């Protein structure tokens, strides 16, 4: 009754009345900062929340066994390649969303988004083929989600969800580590420049597919210094000197540079296209080389693994070699296992993506993409043609 009385009392002043209504609808019930976008995730083991639990694959591409997820945030191992949470879990938290479920989980609800990522997956369908869910298959799964949303919400509301959603990509590492460096036939067929162009071309097409379906806001986790992963450091010709595998690092840099150029072009070509890109390479490289500066003690050796630098991929004892070592304090380490970072790294870079400096993220931050912070002004109301209705 108080609201109705207030509205009636302002009937002689249309502008004040409109402002009051806006205050009621956006302030009392639904603040703009409380409205968030859905979150759709495409990628590999860096962001896989457990999709590989539901497919036939090998132990190297699964993480649903101890000591994965050992830090206690989850009751049991979830399939995340981490000692706990991964980067998209933190992003969802910052965006005021629940943890985004894996697409293949039987009870997955799509309304807040869904995660299609698969450990070992690549941009190219031939990368680890038959053992993972490649990017093209992930895109086909998104089509199923879109149809489900239309059936549940109707065309108009479903299209609104698709348009306002944030689409996050973290993929490409396996194309270079397994698809190129680990495949002599591919290396004979393509030089590095040609291969990078092929990966980037397919990734660009995936972005355009989602754009044609209505997507407008995109986030990207660029590649890390791949040659500094414990597994590749152990394979480096300079392994005895502690050096990174330079060829792998060069491929990652070439990929990141090409992706940056493509995204700038897409922003120019595609109306309404907005993106958040990241400089994960330099960010992580600094922590590898200067761990104590960021609260770590070891930026080189994996917490869980065996052999030089913990670079033999044995974590969990279910792979080809069953013996492994586990460090006493995970928080001292940048690397969790031979290929994957610790939860602390995931959390720190999630925050950098969310609202970090331009040296780490741009041209938009993920916070910019998830939340519309524009505030309504009196001028907006006066200039709005609907004010005359």
Short mmCIF file of C-alpha atoms in Angstrom, two decimals:
data_model
loop_
_atom_site.label_atom_id
_atom_site.label_comp_id
_atom_site.label_asym_id
_atom_site.label_seq_id
_atom_site.Cartn_x
_atom_site.Cartn_y
_atom_site.Cartn_z
CA UNK A 1 0.00 0.00 0.00
CA UNK A 2 2.87 2.38 0.75
CA UNK A 3 4.26 1.93 -2.76
CA UNK A 4 0.85 2.58 -4.39
CA UNK A 5 0.36 5.69 -2.26
CA UNK A 6 3.76 7.03 -3.25
CA UNK A 7 3.06 6.46 -6.93
CA UNK A 8 -0.33 8.23 -6.76
CA UNK A 9 1.18 11.22 -4.96
CA UNK A 10 3.61 11.90 -7.80
CA UNK A 11 1.11 11.83 -10.65
CA UNK A 12 1.66 15.54 -11.36
CA UNK A 13 5.35 15.17 -12.03
CA UNK A 14 6.07 12.54 -14.67
CA UNK A 15 9.87 12.61 -14.44
CA UNK A 16 9.92 12.19 -10.65
CA UNK A 17 7.33 9.45 -10.96
CA UNK A 18 9.40 7.56 -13.53
CA UNK A 19 12.48 7.89 -11.35
CA UNK A 20 10.54 6.56 -8.38
CA UNK A 21 9.35 3.58 -10.38
CA UNK A 22 12.90 2.90 -11.51
CA UNK A 23 14.10 3.19 -7.93
CA UNK A 24 11.47 0.70 -6.84
CA UNK A 25 12.18 -1.83 -9.60
CA UNK A 26 15.97 -1.60 -9.63
CA UNK A 27 16.62 -0.68 -6.03
CA UNK A 28 14.09 -2.36 -3.80
CA UNK A 29 13.81 -5.54 -5.82
CA UNK A 30 16.68 -5.98 -8.29
CA UNK A 31 19.82 -3.83 -8.19
CA UNK A 32 21.70 -3.73 -11.52
CA UNK A 33 24.77 -5.08 -9.72
CA UNK A 34 22.74 -8.11 -8.59
CA UNK A 35 21.89 -9.08 -12.17
CA UNK A 36 24.48 -11.36 -13.72
CA UNK A 37 24.98 -13.20 -16.98
CA UNK A 38 24.99 -16.94 -17.58
CA UNK A 39 28.41 -18.56 -17.98
CA UNK A 40 29.29 -21.03 -20.75
CA UNK A 41 32.76 -22.61 -20.67
CA UNK A 42 34.69 -24.36 -23.43
CA UNK A 43 38.11 -25.86 -23.00
CA UNK A 44 40.54 -28.48 -21.75
CA UNK A 45 41.81 -29.71 -18.37
CA UNK A 46 42.46 -26.17 -17.15
CA UNK A 47 38.69 -25.72 -16.83
CA UNK A 48 37.25 -29.27 -16.90
CA UNK A 49 34.99 -29.71 -13.82
CA UNK A 50 34.52 -33.43 -14.44
CA UNK A 51 33.10 -34.05 -17.92
CA UNK A 52 35.74 -36.71 -18.50
CA UNK A 53 34.26 -38.69 -15.60
CA UNK A 54 31.43 -39.60 -17.98
CA UNK A 55 33.38 -40.69 -21.07
CA UNK A 56 35.58 -43.65 -21.95
CA UNK A 57 39.14 -42.40 -21.66
CA UNK A 58 42.49 -43.15 -20.01
CA UNK A 59 43.64 -42.28 -16.50
CA UNK A 60 45.86 -39.44 -17.80
CA UNK A 61 42.72 -37.57 -18.86
CA UNK A 62 40.77 -38.13 -15.65
CA UNK A 63 41.12 -36.61 -12.19
CA UNK A 64 38.30 -38.28 -10.27
CA UNK A 65 40.64 -39.99 -7.81
CA UNK A 66 42.82 -38.98 -4.88
CA UNK A 67 44.82 -36.85 -4.27
CA UNK A 68 42.98 -34.58 -6.74
CA UNK A 69 40.64 -32.15 -4.93
CA UNK A 70 42.48 -33.03 -1.71
CA UNK A 71 42.21 -29.61 -0.03
CA UNK A 72 38.73 -30.28 1.32
CA UNK A 73 36.62 -27.76 -0.56
CA UNK A 74 34.92 -30.66 -2.32
CA UNK A 75 34.00 -33.76 -0.34
CA UNK A 76 35.44 -36.13 -2.95
CA UNK A 77 37.55 -35.84 -6.11
CA UNK A 78 35.43 -34.17 -8.77
CA UNK A 79 37.45 -34.58 -11.94
CA UNK A 80 39.12 -31.18 -11.61
CA UNK A 81 42.84 -31.26 -12.41
CA UNK A 82 43.76 -29.37 -9.26
CA UNK A 83 44.13 -29.79 -5.53
CA UNK A 84 40.78 -27.99 -5.24
CA UNK A 85 38.93 -25.43 -7.31
CA UNK A 86 39.77 -24.22 -10.79
CA UNK A 87 39.69 -20.78 -12.34
CA UNK A 88 36.07 -20.90 -13.55
CA UNK A 89 34.83 -21.83 -10.06
CA UNK A 90 36.23 -18.56 -8.73
CA UNK A 91 34.90 -16.57 -11.68
CA UNK A 92 31.43 -17.98 -11.05
CA UNK A 93 31.71 -16.96 -7.39
CA UNK A 94 32.71 -13.40 -8.33
CA UNK A 95 29.80 -13.28 -10.79
CA UNK A 96 27.38 -14.34 -8.01
CA UNK A 97 26.63 -17.61 -9.76
CA UNK A 98 26.63 -21.12 -8.34
CA UNK A 99 29.46 -23.42 -9.41
CA UNK A 100 28.86 -24.15 -13.08
CA UNK A 101 28.19 -27.89 -13.61
CA UNK A 102 29.76 -30.18 -16.21
CA UNK A 103 27.52 -30.62 -19.24
CA UNK A 104 27.56 -34.41 -18.94
CA UNK A 105 26.45 -34.48 -15.31
CA UNK A 106 22.97 -36.09 -15.27
CA UNK A 107 21.46 -33.34 -13.09
CA UNK A 108 23.07 -30.34 -14.80
CA UNK A 109 20.81 -27.28 -14.89
CA UNK A 110 21.59 -24.95 -17.79
CA UNK A 111 19.91 -21.75 -16.62
CA UNK A 112 23.11 -20.28 -15.11
CA UNK A 113 25.30 -21.76 -17.82
CA UNK A 114 27.18 -25.01 -18.22
CA UNK A 115 30.77 -26.22 -18.64
CA UNK A 116 31.63 -28.28 -21.74
CA UNK A 117 35.41 -28.57 -21.12
CA UNK A 118 37.27 -31.85 -21.38
CA UNK A 119 40.73 -32.72 -20.07
CA UNK A 120 43.09 -33.38 -23.00
CA UNK A 121 40.84 -31.64 -25.53
CA UNK A 122 42.14 -29.46 -28.31
CA UNK A 123 40.86 -26.90 -30.76
CA UNK A 124 41.59 -29.42 -33.53
CA UNK A 125 39.48 -32.57 -33.65
CA UNK A 126 42.56 -34.71 -34.22
CA UNK A 127 44.16 -33.80 -30.90
CA UNK A 128 43.92 -36.85 -28.59
CA UNK A 129 41.09 -38.04 -30.83
CA UNK A 130 38.81 -40.68 -29.35
CA UNK A 131 39.87 -39.96 -25.78
CA UNK A 132 38.44 -36.46 -25.22
CA UNK A 133 35.59 -34.12 -26.12
CA UNK A 134 37.05 -31.84 -28.78
CA UNK A 135 35.96 -28.24 -29.31
CA UNK A 136 33.68 -29.03 -32.25
CA UNK A 137 31.80 -31.56 -30.12
CA UNK A 138 31.60 -29.03 -27.28
CA UNK A 139 29.96 -26.57 -29.70
CA UNK A 140 27.43 -29.22 -30.75
CA UNK A 141 26.62 -29.75 -27.08
CA UNK A 142 25.97 -26.02 -26.77
CA UNK A 143 23.37 -26.35 -29.53
CA UNK A 144 21.57 -28.92 -27.38
CA UNK A 145 21.65 -26.53 -24.43
CA UNK A 146 20.27 -23.73 -26.56
CA UNK A 147 17.37 -25.92 -27.70
CA UNK A 148 16.71 -26.92 -24.09
CA UNK A 149 16.62 -23.27 -23.00
CA UNK A 150 14.15 -22.43 -25.79
CA UNK A 151 11.88 -25.30 -24.71
CA UNK A 152 12.06 -24.21 -21.07
CA UNK A 153 11.94 -20.41 -21.40
CA UNK A 154 10.52 -19.71 -24.84
CA UNK A 155 12.31 -18.07 -27.76
CA UNK A 156 12.44 -14.52 -26.40
CA UNK A 157 13.80 -15.31 -22.94
CA UNK A 158 16.18 -17.98 -24.21
CA UNK A 159 17.60 -15.60 -26.79
CA UNK A 160 18.09 -13.02 -24.06
CA UNK A 161 20.04 -15.54 -21.95
CA UNK A 162 22.23 -16.42 -24.95
CA UNK A 163 22.90 -12.79 -25.78
CA UNK A 164 23.74 -11.72 -22.23
CA UNK A 165 25.86 -14.78 -21.42
CA UNK A 166 29.65 -14.78 -21.13
CA UNK A 167 31.46 -17.40 -23.24
CA UNK A 168 34.83 -18.42 -21.83
CA UNK A 169 37.56 -20.30 -23.70
CA UNK A 170 40.63 -22.01 -22.24
CA UNK A 171 41.97 -24.34 -24.90
CA UNK A 172 44.92 -24.86 -27.24
CA UNK A 173 47.71 -26.25 -25.06
CA UNK A 174 47.08 -29.86 -26.07
CA UNK A 175 47.15 -28.97 -29.75
CA UNK A 176 50.77 -27.92 -29.34
CA UNK A 177 52.00 -30.40 -26.71
CA UNK A 178 50.34 -33.58 -28.03
CA UNK A 179 49.11 -32.55 -31.47
CA UNK A 180 52.35 -30.96 -32.68
CA UNK A 181 55.40 -31.51 -30.48
CA UNK A 182 54.31 -35.07 -29.72
CA UNK A 183 53.41 -35.97 -33.32
CA UNK A 184 56.36 -36.30 -35.73
CA UNK A 185 54.08 -36.77 -38.77
CA UNK A 186 52.30 -33.47 -38.11
CA UNK A 187 55.63 -31.71 -37.62
CA UNK A 188 56.79 -32.96 -41.01
CA UNK A 189 53.59 -31.79 -42.65
CA UNK A 190 53.32 -28.31 -41.11
CA UNK A 191 55.87 -25.78 -39.98
CA UNK A 192 55.13 -23.98 -36.70
CA UNK A 193 53.62 -20.92 -38.39
CA UNK A 194 51.27 -23.03 -40.50
CA UNK A 195 50.17 -25.10 -37.52
CA UNK A 196 49.50 -22.06 -35.31
CA UNK A 197 47.47 -20.58 -38.15
CA UNK A 198 45.39 -23.73 -38.35
CA UNK A 199 44.68 -23.78 -34.61
CA UNK A 200 43.81 -20.08 -34.52
CA UNK A 201 41.62 -20.41 -37.62
CA UNK A 202 39.54 -23.15 -36.03
CA UNK A 203 39.29 -21.25 -32.74
CA UNK A 204 38.16 -18.13 -34.61
CA UNK A 205 35.46 -20.13 -36.38
CA UNK A 206 34.23 -21.45 -33.01
CA UNK A 207 33.87 -17.89 -31.70
CA UNK A 208 32.00 -16.88 -34.85
CA UNK A 209 29.65 -19.86 -34.51
CA UNK A 210 28.65 -18.68 -31.04
CA UNK A 211 28.34 -15.10 -32.27
CA UNK A 212 25.93 -16.23 -35.01
CA UNK A 213 23.87 -17.99 -32.35
CA UNK A 214 23.61 -14.74 -30.40
CA UNK A 215 26.70 -14.65 -28.20
CA UNK A 216 28.32 -11.24 -27.79
CA UNK A 217 30.60 -11.41 -24.72
CA UNK A 218 33.70 -13.58 -24.74
CA UNK A 219 36.56 -14.31 -22.35
CA UNK A 220 39.87 -16.03 -23.12
CA UNK A 221 42.55 -17.62 -20.98
CA UNK A 222 45.65 -17.33 -23.14
CA UNK A 223 48.27 -20.06 -23.15
CA UNK A 224 50.80 -20.34 -20.34
CA UNK A 225 54.57 -20.70 -20.95
CA UNK A 226 54.08 -24.33 -21.95
CA UNK A 227 57.76 -25.18 -21.92
CA UNK A 228 57.93 -24.34 -18.20
CA UNK A 229 55.35 -26.95 -17.19
CA UNK A 230 57.18 -29.56 -15.07
CA UNK A 231 56.45 -32.25 -17.68
CA UNK A 232 57.98 -30.26 -20.53
CA UNK A 233 60.79 -28.81 -18.43
CA UNK A 234 61.84 -32.42 -17.73
CA UNK A 235 61.96 -33.05 -21.50
CA UNK A 236 63.90 -29.89 -22.29
CA UNK A 237 67.36 -30.22 -23.85
CA UNK A 238 68.41 -27.88 -21.03
CA UNK A 239 66.68 -29.90 -18.32
CA UNK A 240 69.92 -30.38 -16.40
CA UNK A 241 70.34 -26.60 -16.32
CA UNK A 242 66.77 -26.04 -15.12
CA UNK A 243 65.68 -24.38 -18.34
CA UNK A 244 62.25 -24.43 -19.95
CA UNK A 245 61.50 -26.21 -23.23
CA UNK A 246 62.00 -23.23 -25.54
CA UNK A 247 60.20 -24.62 -28.58
CA UNK A 248 57.01 -25.14 -26.56
CA UNK A 249 57.23 -21.62 -25.13
CA UNK A 250 57.69 -20.20 -28.64
CA UNK A 251 54.55 -21.96 -29.87
CA UNK A 252 52.54 -20.61 -26.92
CA UNK A 253 53.74 -17.06 -27.59
CA UNK A 254 52.96 -17.35 -31.31
CA UNK A 255 49.46 -18.62 -30.48
CA UNK A 256 48.82 -15.80 -28.01
CA UNK A 257 50.03 -13.12 -30.41
CA UNK A 258 47.88 -14.49 -33.23
CA UNK A 259 44.83 -14.71 -30.97
CA UNK A 260 45.26 -11.09 -29.86
CA UNK A 261 45.35 -9.93 -33.48
CA UNK A 262 42.28 -11.98 -34.40
CA UNK A 263 40.26 -10.66 -31.45
CA UNK A 264 41.04 -7.07 -32.38
CA UNK A 265 39.80 -7.80 -35.90
CA UNK A 266 36.62 -9.47 -34.66
CA UNK A 267 35.88 -6.48 -32.44
CA UNK A 268 36.05 -4.29 -35.53
CA UNK A 269 34.08 -6.66 -37.79
CA UNK A 270 31.32 -7.97 -35.52
CA UNK A 271 28.77 -5.54 -34.17
CA UNK A 272 28.42 -5.72 -30.39
CA UNK A 273 31.35 -8.12 -29.97
CA UNK A 274 33.13 -7.58 -26.64
CA UNK A 275 35.98 -9.59 -25.24
CA UNK A 276 38.28 -10.06 -22.28
CA UNK A 277 41.68 -11.40 -23.27
CA UNK A 278 44.47 -12.22 -20.82
CA UNK A 279 48.24 -12.18 -20.61
CA UNK A 280 48.51 -15.46 -18.73
CA UNK A 281 51.92 -16.16 -20.23
CA UNK A 282 53.79 -13.25 -18.63
CA UNK A 283 51.68 -13.38 -15.46
CA UNK A 284 52.50 -17.04 -14.78
CA UNK A 285 56.09 -16.77 -16.02
CA UNK A 286 56.76 -14.15 -13.35
CA UNK A 287 55.45 -16.46 -10.63
CA UNK A 288 57.50 -19.35 -11.95
CA UNK A 289 60.69 -17.28 -11.86
CA UNK A 290 59.90 -15.23 -8.73
CA UNK A 291 57.69 -17.45 -6.55
CA UNK A 292 58.51 -15.83 -3.20
CA UNK A 293 57.36 -12.47 -4.54
CA UNK A 294 53.82 -13.89 -4.69
CA UNK A 295 53.75 -16.06 -1.58
CA UNK A 296 55.08 -19.32 -3.07
CA UNK A 297 58.29 -21.18 -2.35
CA UNK A 298 58.67 -23.27 -5.51
CA UNK A 299 57.79 -22.20 -9.05
CA UNK A 300 59.44 -25.13 -10.81
CA UNK A 301 58.65 -28.50 -9.23
CA UNK A 302 55.21 -30.11 -9.14
CA UNK A 303 53.70 -30.91 -5.78
CA UNK A 304 52.37 -34.25 -7.05
CA UNK A 305 54.40 -36.43 -9.42
CA UNK A 306 57.78 -38.06 -9.67
CA UNK A 307 61.12 -37.71 -11.43
CA UNK A 308 62.90 -34.46 -12.38
CA UNK A 309 60.79 -31.45 -11.35
CA UNK A 310 57.91 -33.87 -10.59
CA UNK A 311 57.61 -33.89 -14.37
CA UNK A 312 56.73 -37.56 -14.79
CA UNK A 313 52.92 -37.55 -14.83
CA UNK A 314 52.17 -40.06 -12.06
CA UNK A 315 49.92 -38.12 -9.67
CA UNK A 316 47.35 -40.44 -8.14
CA UNK A 317 49.15 -43.66 -9.01
CA UNK A 318 46.66 -44.74 -11.68
CA UNK A 319 48.75 -43.93 -14.73
CA UNK A 320 51.44 -46.04 -16.41
CA UNK A 321 53.79 -45.47 -13.47
CA UNK A 322 51.98 -46.03 -10.19
CA UNK A 323 54.47 -44.57 -7.72
CA UNK A 324 54.40 -40.85 -7.01
CA UNK A 325 55.43 -38.29 -4.42
CA UNK A 326 53.19 -35.70 -2.78
CA UNK A 327 54.53 -32.50 -1.21
CA UNK A 328 53.81 -31.51 2.38
CA UNK A 329 52.28 -28.10 1.62
CA UNK A 330 50.53 -27.52 -1.70
CA UNK A 331 50.29 -23.78 -1.07
CA UNK A 332 54.07 -23.52 -1.41
CA UNK A 333 53.86 -24.59 -5.06
CA UNK A 334 52.86 -22.97 -8.34
CA UNK A 335 52.39 -26.43 -9.89
CA UNK A 336 50.02 -29.07 -8.56
CA UNK A 337 50.95 -31.91 -10.92
CA UNK A 338 53.15 -32.30 -13.99
CA UNK A 339 50.82 -30.21 -16.19
CA UNK A 340 48.44 -28.30 -13.93
CA UNK A 341 48.63 -25.38 -11.52
CA UNK A 342 47.54 -25.32 -7.88
CA UNK A 343 44.26 -23.86 -6.66
CA UNK A 344 46.14 -20.76 -5.44
CA UNK A 345 47.24 -19.99 -8.99
CA UNK A 346 43.69 -20.55 -10.27
CA UNK A 347 42.34 -18.16 -7.66
CA UNK A 348 44.93 -15.47 -8.22
CA UNK A 349 44.49 -15.39 -11.96
CA UNK A 350 40.71 -15.57 -11.70
CA UNK A 351 40.94 -12.32 -9.74
CA UNK A 352 43.23 -10.83 -12.39
CA UNK A 353 40.72 -11.71 -15.10
CA UNK A 354 37.90 -10.35 -12.98
CA UNK A 355 39.23 -6.85 -12.38
CA UNK A 356 43.00 -6.93 -12.84
CA UNK A 357 45.33 -4.33 -14.38
CA UNK A 358 45.55 -3.75 -18.13
CA UNK A 359 48.89 -5.56 -18.12
CA UNK A 360 46.98 -8.77 -17.37
CA UNK A 361 43.56 -8.31 -18.96
CA UNK A 362 41.81 -6.23 -21.59
CA UNK A 363 40.20 -4.46 -23.30
CA UNK A 364 37.35 -5.45 -20.92
CA UNK A 365 37.62 -7.31 -17.65
CA UNK A 366 35.30 -10.22 -16.90
CA UNK A 367 33.58 -8.03 -14.33
CA UNK A 368 32.77 -5.58 -17.14
CA UNK A 369 31.25 -8.38 -19.20
CA UNK A 370 29.20 -9.96 -16.41
CA UNK A 371 27.79 -6.77 -14.92
CA UNK A 372 26.42 -3.65 -16.57
CA UNK A 373 27.54 -0.89 -14.24
CA UNK A 374 25.98 1.98 -16.16
CA UNK A 375 23.91 4.07 -13.80
CA UNK A 376 20.64 5.63 -14.87
CA UNK A 377 20.64 9.44 -14.81
CA UNK A 378 17.86 12.05 -15.00
CA UNK A 379 19.10 12.89 -18.51
CA UNK A 380 18.62 9.28 -19.55
CA UNK A 381 14.98 9.41 -18.47
CA UNK A 382 14.27 12.79 -20.06
CA UNK A 383 15.89 11.74 -23.36
CA UNK A 384 14.14 8.37 -23.42
CA UNK A 385 11.30 8.59 -25.98
CA UNK A 386 9.27 6.25 -23.80
CA UNK A 387 9.01 9.04 -21.20
CA UNK A 388 6.34 10.65 -23.36
CA UNK A 389 4.10 7.61 -23.29
#
